[in-house]
Amino acid sequence: MTNSCVLRRGLLSGLLMLAAVGCSEQNVPPPPSIDMAEPVPIERTADGRPVESILAEEQELHRGNGEEPQTLDPHRAEGVPTGNILRDLYEGLTTTAPDGRIVPGAAGRWDISRDGMVYTFYLRGDGLWSNGDPVTAEDFVFSFRRSVDPETAGVYGRMLAPIENASSILAGEMTPETLGVEALNERTVQIRLDDPTPYFLGLLTHVSTYPVHAPSLQRFGNDFVLPGNLVSNGAYRLSEWVPRSRIVLEANPHYHGSDGVIIERVVFYPIEDENTEFQRFRAGDLHWTDQVPSTQFRWLSNNLPEALSVSPWFGTYFFAFNLTRPPFEENLALRKALNLAIDREILTDKVTQFGEIPTFTLVPDGLPDYAPPVPENAAWSQAEREQAARDLYLEAGYDESRPLEVELRYNTSENHRKIAVAVAAMWKQVLGVRTRLVNEEFRVFLQNRRLRRNTEAFRAGWIGDYQDAFTFLELFHSEHSRNDAGYDNPRYDRLLEQIATERIAARRRNLMAEAERILLADQVVLPVYTYVTKRLVDPLLQGWEPNVMDFHPSQHMFFVKARMLAEETENAP
Amino acid sequence: MLSYSLKRLGSAVPTLLILITVAFFLIRIAPGGPFDSEKALPPEIQANLEAKYQLDDPLVIQYFRYLGDILTLDFGPSFHYRDWTVNQLIAQGAPVSFTLGAIALVLAFVMGVTIGILAALRQNSLVDYLTMSVAMVGISIPNFVAAPLLILLFAIGLGWLPAGGWDGSIGRMVLPAVALSLPMVAYVARIMRGSMIEALHSSFIRTARAKGMPEREVILRHALKPALLPVISYLGPAAAAILTGSVVIERIFTIPGIGSHFVQGALNRDYTLVMGVVIFYGLLIILLNYLVDLLYAWLDPRIRYDR
């Protein structure tokens, strides 16, 4: 543990470039790395734009992007790959800087009322659609209404729930026209909320809040998203879409910030298989991958250190217990025993290996205004935890002659399988638990988890939708549709409701910490590690930074010249 | 000949109907639905979606509505790729799969026949043993092993060809077509060798030789045609195998053909897309077998006269 290249908890909030870390475990000189061009040092002009002399001639970016997007209609979209494309095409009222900070987007500035219930957004004067039409307040009113309209059947309409009447409209009880979004004049949008929502500005970076171009929607109906029809207000516009092959975007000349956009063309490739993607990166077809092969950590860190980027993500990998069935129903001691018996550092060091961060809490560390309540046993040594686990196991009514027999369920994936095998081995070693591993195809797994009829312990994972602890905590409200554990604690529910209406930030923070403390003390989940994003990026591609939301709009990126090439040009007569 | 071909065509209708029915209910029985995802939907939104895609009707009604729709060749909207209809997706994927399959089939036929004849003419020689062992290896190596090896060698090692993707250029077609045809080359070569040896031993060849016909003429004019028969009857299933085999190759080389639609559609529980591709594959296989039967009848007069 001490001699491996593990990434410590303390590093979590910082950026983790494995390029700089290097693995010294065996003190073997690493084999020569694969030839990757070295970038020239970056110089920027006063306004932040990189100086012309360092820029490469060709500014065309090829991004591996996981899955084929389900739709390019922002109000019906879901999934990370779709989000990556939509962030390039559209711009919400707010947007994010390369480091993930929330910055003005389609709205140049805004006011928030003293009670935090009314937001007034002033749109940019130079905001234009990709066909040259001005972006108006009415466009946003139309779009917000469409997003919550049951007719649209958007999967993320729920994101807008804090807005006045949104929940009733989604449920079909009120008309979309009653939504608390109003155009005060051509360039001013006012949004009234039901509850003060401290993360509201962050929420407005979500795709479900993006504006769509009403005239083309009326003209083309559902086909408004196809190339030739799609009118968008972001840094890029759609130029080609071959399903399951590629989506090509080109810079939008009408975009208000088009002077700062350097990448002229972006090609997104849906590549589900991480090995295929890896090979296409090696063959030079891609500058940016969505994933890396999960078993290749050592090879990658030895051979492609300058391309490998690993950084903390806003997500947690955990196991959960079905609280509505034996053996975990009404058996806190047993759940706690299983929780204490696993050694998270072994799981992240030896099994996942990519610098995932062991965790004892549900909400990932690293939020600017929230510190998860770390349970006291996190500070114990593993031996102490295991001793406590054995005591609790006996207390729960099990022992060597009468061991617990339990099913551990996970969905098909090499990584999930390895973790489940390791966890089962730890339970066996420490407590003598007999674990039966159950592997299921993803949709079957999701359905079984949801129905709770035959699950016992199962894997789960959650990537936050917006930068707030609430996106994790709300999962365990007794009525939440993803509460697969069947957790039903009136005190917890009440705390969540209080959090939703609390206006004072410090008090809200305390309520959230209190809720998480209760959740962890009830041993509903068994947190394992904080996810990391891991990808390969051409070292010549610059202008992006790792961030916890893993948002990387192409508009901030640019290619620089390779070092050799730059020197030759300078020395040329 | 005409009544024979009509009769064969007529039998396709019940075959298709059974195929559609079985596939329709099988995909619906699979647990999970098209709108399940890690981020669970609130019940009201789930209800909105099901209403929009008419999944809230009883299954039998959905089945008959579906039958009615496909009579008008309307396969409906894709449940997963919500901006596209199944017709659009198949129209975009099929030419890609066909191009790839056709190249692979031609490659397999030409190379397999050539190797098979060479081996047959030099029966039990070193050439024979060598080519047949290589063919055996070709049959044994599954293409999900052969394809990455080809990529490693030609795309990454030598850098001659792209590692994947599809844009209609010949360069991107070479590796997937070769990977797809490899096991087929081996099969064809073995079949060809066997039937060629058999043909060369038959009495009409002996007669031709006895008459003093040059060896070249004997082989090309007399032995080749009967020797090709088993190969041709193999081509029907081979074409089907190449189409279904392309499922794997399309995934490895990220080729947007219908094979990859099929796999991804099933994983996504994209009911309409899976059904569309099943019907498409079904029609295709029925058609291919039909063509082979006709070709066979043309090549072998005995079949024609019997009917």
CSV table of C-alpha atoms in Angstrom, one decimal, chain B residues 28-248:
chain,number,residue,atom,x,y,z
B,28,ARG,CA,-41.2,-7.9,-25.0
B,29,ILE,CA,-40.6,-10.7,-22.6
B,30,ALA,CA,-37.0,-9.6,-22.0
B,31,PRO,CA,-36.9,-7.9,-18.6
B,32,GLY,CA,-36.4,-4.1,-18.6
B,33,GLY,CA,-37.8,-1.6,-21.0
B,34,PRO,CA,-36.6,0.9,-23.5
B,35,PHE,CA,-36.8,3.8,-21.0
B,36,ASP,CA,-34.9,2.2,-18.1
B,37,SER,CA,-31.7,3.8,-17.3
B,38,GLU,CA,-29.4,4.3,-14.4
B,39,LYS,CA,-31.2,7.6,-13.8
B,40,ALA,CA,-34.7,6.3,-13.0
B,41,LEU,CA,-37.6,8.2,-14.4
B,42,PRO,CA,-40.2,9.7,-12.1
B,43,PRO,CA,-43.5,7.7,-12.6
B,44,GLU,CA,-45.3,10.6,-14.3
B,45,ILE,CA,-42.5,11.0,-16.9
B,46,GLN,CA,-42.4,7.2,-17.5
B,47,ALA,CA,-46.2,7.4,-18.1
B,48,ASN,CA,-45.7,10.3,-20.5
B,49,LEU,CA,-43.2,8.4,-22.5
B,50,GLU,CA,-45.2,5.2,-22.6
B,51,ALA,CA,-48.2,7.1,-23.8
B,52,LYS,CA,-46.2,8.8,-26.5
B,53,TYR,CA,-44.9,5.5,-27.8
B,54,GLN,CA,-48.2,3.7,-27.3
B,55,LEU,CA,-46.7,1.2,-24.9
B,56,ASP,CA,-49.6,1.6,-22.5
B,57,ASP,CA,-52.0,-0.5,-24.7
B,58,PRO,CA,-52.4,-4.3,-24.1
B,59,LEU,CA,-49.7,-6.3,-25.8
B,60,VAL,CA,-52.0,-8.1,-28.3
B,61,ILE,CA,-53.3,-4.7,-29.5
B,62,GLN,CA,-49.8,-3.5,-29.9
B,63,TYR,CA,-49.0,-6.7,-31.9
B,64,PHE,CA,-51.8,-6.3,-34.4
B,65,ARG,CA,-51.1,-2.6,-34.7
B,66,TYR,CA,-47.5,-3.5,-35.5
B,67,LEU,CA,-48.6,-6.0,-38.1
B,68,GLY,CA,-50.7,-3.4,-39.7
B,69,ASP,CA,-47.9,-0.9,-39.8
B,70,ILE,CA,-45.4,-3.3,-41.4
B,71,LEU,CA,-47.9,-4.1,-44.1
B,72,THR,CA,-47.4,-0.5,-45.2
B,73,LEU,CA,-43.6,-1.0,-44.7
B,74,ASP,CA,-43.6,1.5,-41.7
B,75,PHE,CA,-41.3,0.1,-39.0
B,76,GLY,CA,-42.1,3.0,-36.7
B,77,PRO,CA,-39.9,5.4,-34.7
B,78,SER,CA,-36.8,4.0,-32.9
B,79,PHE,CA,-37.5,4.0,-29.2
B,80,HIS,CA,-33.9,4.7,-28.3
B,81,TYR,CA,-32.6,6.9,-31.1
B,82,ARG,CA,-35.5,9.2,-30.8
B,83,ASP,CA,-34.7,11.5,-33.7
B,84,TRP,CA,-34.8,8.7,-36.3
B,85,THR,CA,-37.3,6.2,-37.6
B,86,VAL,CA,-36.3,2.6,-38.0
B,87,ASN,CA,-36.7,2.9,-41.7
B,88,GLN,CA,-34.2,5.7,-41.8
B,89,LEU,CA,-31.7,3.8,-39.6
B,90,ILE,CA,-32.0,0.6,-41.8
B,91,ALA,CA,-31.7,2.7,-44.9
B,92,GLN,CA,-28.5,4.2,-43.6
B,93,GLY,CA,-27.1,1.0,-42.2
B,94,ALA,CA,-28.0,-1.6,-44.9
B,95,PRO,CA,-25.8,-0.2,-47.7
B,96,VAL,CA,-22.9,-0.2,-45.3
B,97,SER,CA,-23.4,-3.8,-44.3
B,98,PHE,CA,-24.1,-4.8,-47.9
B,99,THR,CA,-20.9,-3.2,-49.2
B,100,LEU,CA,-18.9,-4.8,-46.5
B,101,GLY,CA,-20.6,-8.2,-46.9
B,102,ALA,CA,-20.3,-8.1,-50.7
B,103,ILE,CA,-16.6,-7.4,-50.6
B,104,ALA,CA,-16.0,-10.1,-48.1
B,105,LEU,CA,-18.0,-12.6,-50.0
B,106,VAL,CA,-16.2,-11.9,-53.3
B,107,LEU,CA,-12.9,-12.1,-51.5
B,108,ALA,CA,-13.9,-15.3,-49.9
B,109,PHE,CA,-15.1,-16.8,-53.1
B,110,VAL,CA,-12.1,-15.8,-55.3
B,111,MET,CA,-9.5,-16.7,-52.8
B,112,GLY,CA,-11.2,-19.8,-51.5
B,113,VAL,CA,-11.8,-21.2,-55.0
B,114,THR,CA,-8.2,-20.5,-56.1
B,115,ILE,CA,-6.7,-22.0,-53.1
B,116,GLY,CA,-9.0,-25.0,-53.3
B,117,ILE,CA,-8.1,-25.8,-56.9
B,118,LEU,CA,-4.4,-25.4,-56.3
B,119,ALA,CA,-4.6,-27.8,-53.4
B,120,ALA,CA,-6.7,-30.3,-55.3
B,121,LEU,CA,-4.3,-30.3,-58.3
B,122,ARG,CA,-1.4,-31.0,-56.1
B,123,GLN,CA,-3.2,-33.4,-53.8
B,124,ASN,CA,-1.1,-34.7,-50.9
B,125,SER,CA,1.8,-32.5,-51.8
B,126,LEU,CA,3.4,-29.9,-49.6
B,127,VAL,CA,1.3,-27.2,-51.1
B,128,ASP,CA,-1.9,-29.1,-50.3
B,129,TYR,CA,-0.9,-29.8,-46.7
B,130,LEU,CA,0.3,-26.2,-46.1
B,131,THR,CA,-2.8,-24.5,-47.6
B,132,MET,CA,-5.2,-26.9,-45.9
B,133,SER,CA,-3.6,-26.4,-42.5
B,134,VAL,CA,-3.7,-22.7,-42.9
B,135,ALA,CA,-7.3,-23.0,-43.8
B,136,MET,CA,-8.0,-25.0,-40.7
B,137,VAL,CA,-6.4,-22.3,-38.6
B,138,GLY,CA,-8.5,-19.8,-40.4
B,139,ILE,CA,-11.7,-21.7,-39.5
B,140,SER,CA,-10.7,-22.1,-35.9
B,141,ILE,CA,-9.8,-18.5,-35.2
B,142,PRO,CA,-12.9,-16.6,-34.4
B,143,ASN,CA,-13.1,-13.2,-36.0
B,144,PHE,CA,-13.2,-11.3,-32.8
B,145,VAL,CA,-9.6,-12.5,-32.3
B,146,ALA,CA,-8.5,-12.1,-35.9
B,147,ALA,CA,-9.9,-8.6,-36.2
B,148,PRO,CA,-7.9,-7.0,-33.3
B,149,LEU,CA,-4.8,-8.9,-34.5
B,150,LEU,CA,-5.2,-7.4,-38.0
B,151,ILE,CA,-5.7,-3.9,-36.4
B,152,LEU,CA,-2.6,-4.4,-34.3
B,153,LEU,CA,-0.5,-5.4,-37.2
B,154,PHE,CA,-1.7,-3.3,-40.1
B,155,ALA,CA,-3.1,-0.2,-38.4
B,156,ILE,CA,-0.9,0.3,-35.3
B,157,GLY,CA,2.2,-1.7,-36.1
B,158,LEU,CA,2.7,-0.8,-39.8
B,159,GLY,CA,0.3,2.1,-40.0
B,160,TRP,CA,-0.8,1.2,-43.5
B,161,LEU,CA,-4.5,1.2,-42.9
B,162,PRO,CA,-7.0,3.0,-40.6
B,163,ALA,CA,-8.0,1.2,-37.4
B,164,GLY,CA,-11.7,1.6,-37.9
B,165,GLY,CA,-14.5,3.9,-38.8
B,166,TRP,CA,-16.4,4.1,-42.1
B,167,ASP,CA,-16.5,6.9,-44.7
B,168,GLY,CA,-16.9,4.9,-47.9
B,169,SER,CA,-13.2,5.0,-48.7
B,170,ILE,CA,-11.6,1.8,-49.8
B,171,GLY,CA,-8.8,2.1,-47.2
B,172,ARG,CA,-11.3,1.8,-44.3
B,173,MET,CA,-13.0,-1.2,-45.9
B,174,VAL,CA,-9.9,-3.4,-46.4
B,175,LEU,CA,-9.3,-4.6,-42.8
B,176,PRO,CA,-13.0,-5.3,-41.9
B,177,ALA,CA,-13.6,-7.1,-45.2
B,178,VAL,CA,-10.6,-9.3,-44.8
B,179,ALA,CA,-11.4,-10.0,-41.2
B,180,LEU,CA,-14.9,-10.9,-42.2
B,181,SER,CA,-13.9,-13.1,-45.1
B,182,LEU,CA,-11.1,-15.1,-43.4
B,183,PRO,CA,-13.1,-18.0,-41.9
B,184,MET,CA,-15.1,-18.1,-45.2
B,185,VAL,CA,-12.0,-18.3,-47.3
B,186,ALA,CA,-11.0,-21.3,-45.4
B,187,TYR,CA,-14.4,-23.0,-45.7
B,188,VAL,CA,-14.6,-22.4,-49.4
B,189,ALA,CA,-11.1,-23.6,-50.0
B,190,ARG,CA,-11.8,-26.9,-48.2
B,191,ILE,CA,-15.1,-27.5,-49.9
B,192,MET,CA,-13.6,-26.6,-53.3
B,193,ARG,CA,-10.6,-28.9,-52.8
B,194,GLY,CA,-12.9,-31.8,-51.9
B,195,SER,CA,-15.3,-31.4,-54.8
B,196,MET,CA,-12.5,-30.7,-57.3
B,197,ILE,CA,-10.8,-34.0,-56.4
B,198,GLU,CA,-14.1,-35.8,-56.7
B,199,ALA,CA,-14.7,-34.2,-60.1
B,200,LEU,CA,-11.2,-35.0,-61.4
B,201,HIS,CA,-11.8,-38.6,-60.6
B,202,SER,CA,-15.1,-38.9,-62.4
B,203,SER,CA,-15.5,-40.7,-65.7
B,204,PHE,CA,-16.3,-37.7,-67.9
B,205,ILE,CA,-13.0,-36.2,-67.0
B,206,ARG,CA,-11.3,-39.4,-67.7
B,207,THR,CA,-13.0,-39.4,-71.1
B,208,ALA,CA,-12.0,-35.8,-71.8
B,209,ARG,CA,-8.4,-36.6,-70.9
B,210,ALA,CA,-8.5,-39.8,-73.0
B,211,LYS,CA,-9.6,-37.7,-76.0
B,212,GLY,CA,-6.4,-35.8,-75.5
B,213,MET,CA,-7.9,-32.5,-74.3
B,214,PRO,CA,-5.3,-30.2,-72.8
B,215,GLU,CA,-5.3,-30.3,-68.9
B,216,ARG,CA,-6.1,-26.6,-68.7
B,217,GLU,CA,-9.3,-27.1,-70.8
B,218,VAL,CA,-10.2,-30.2,-68.8
B,219,ILE,CA,-10.1,-28.3,-65.5
B,220,LEU,CA,-11.7,-25.0,-66.6
B,221,ARG,CA,-14.3,-26.3,-69.0
B,222,HIS,CA,-15.3,-29.6,-67.5
B,223,ALA,CA,-14.2,-30.1,-63.9
B,224,LEU,CA,-14.8,-26.5,-62.6
B,225,LYS,CA,-18.5,-26.3,-63.2
B,226,PRO,CA,-19.6,-29.4,-61.3
B,227,ALA,CA,-16.9,-28.8,-58.7
B,228,LEU,CA,-18.4,-25.4,-58.0
B,229,LEU,CA,-21.8,-26.8,-57.1
B,230,PRO,CA,-21.2,-27.5,-53.4
B,231,VAL,CA,-19.4,-24.1,-53.1
B,232,ILE,CA,-22.4,-22.3,-54.6
B,233,SER,CA,-24.9,-24.1,-52.3
B,234,TYR,CA,-22.7,-23.0,-49.5
B,235,LEU,CA,-22.8,-19.3,-50.6
B,236,GLY,CA,-26.4,-18.8,-49.4
B,237,PRO,CA,-25.7,-19.7,-45.8
B,238,ALA,CA,-22.3,-18.0,-46.2
B,239,ALA,CA,-24.0,-14.7,-47.2
B,240,ALA,CA,-26.2,-15.1,-44.2
B,241,ALA,CA,-23.3,-15.9,-42.0
B,242,ILE,CA,-21.4,-12.9,-43.3
B,243,LEU,CA,-24.3,-10.6,-42.6
B,244,THR,CA,-24.7,-11.9,-39.0
B,245,GLY,CA,-21.0,-12.3,-38.6
B,246,SER,CA,-20.6,-8.6,-39.4
B,247,VAL,CA,-22.3,-7.9,-36.1
B,248,VAL,CA,-19.0,-8.6,-34.4
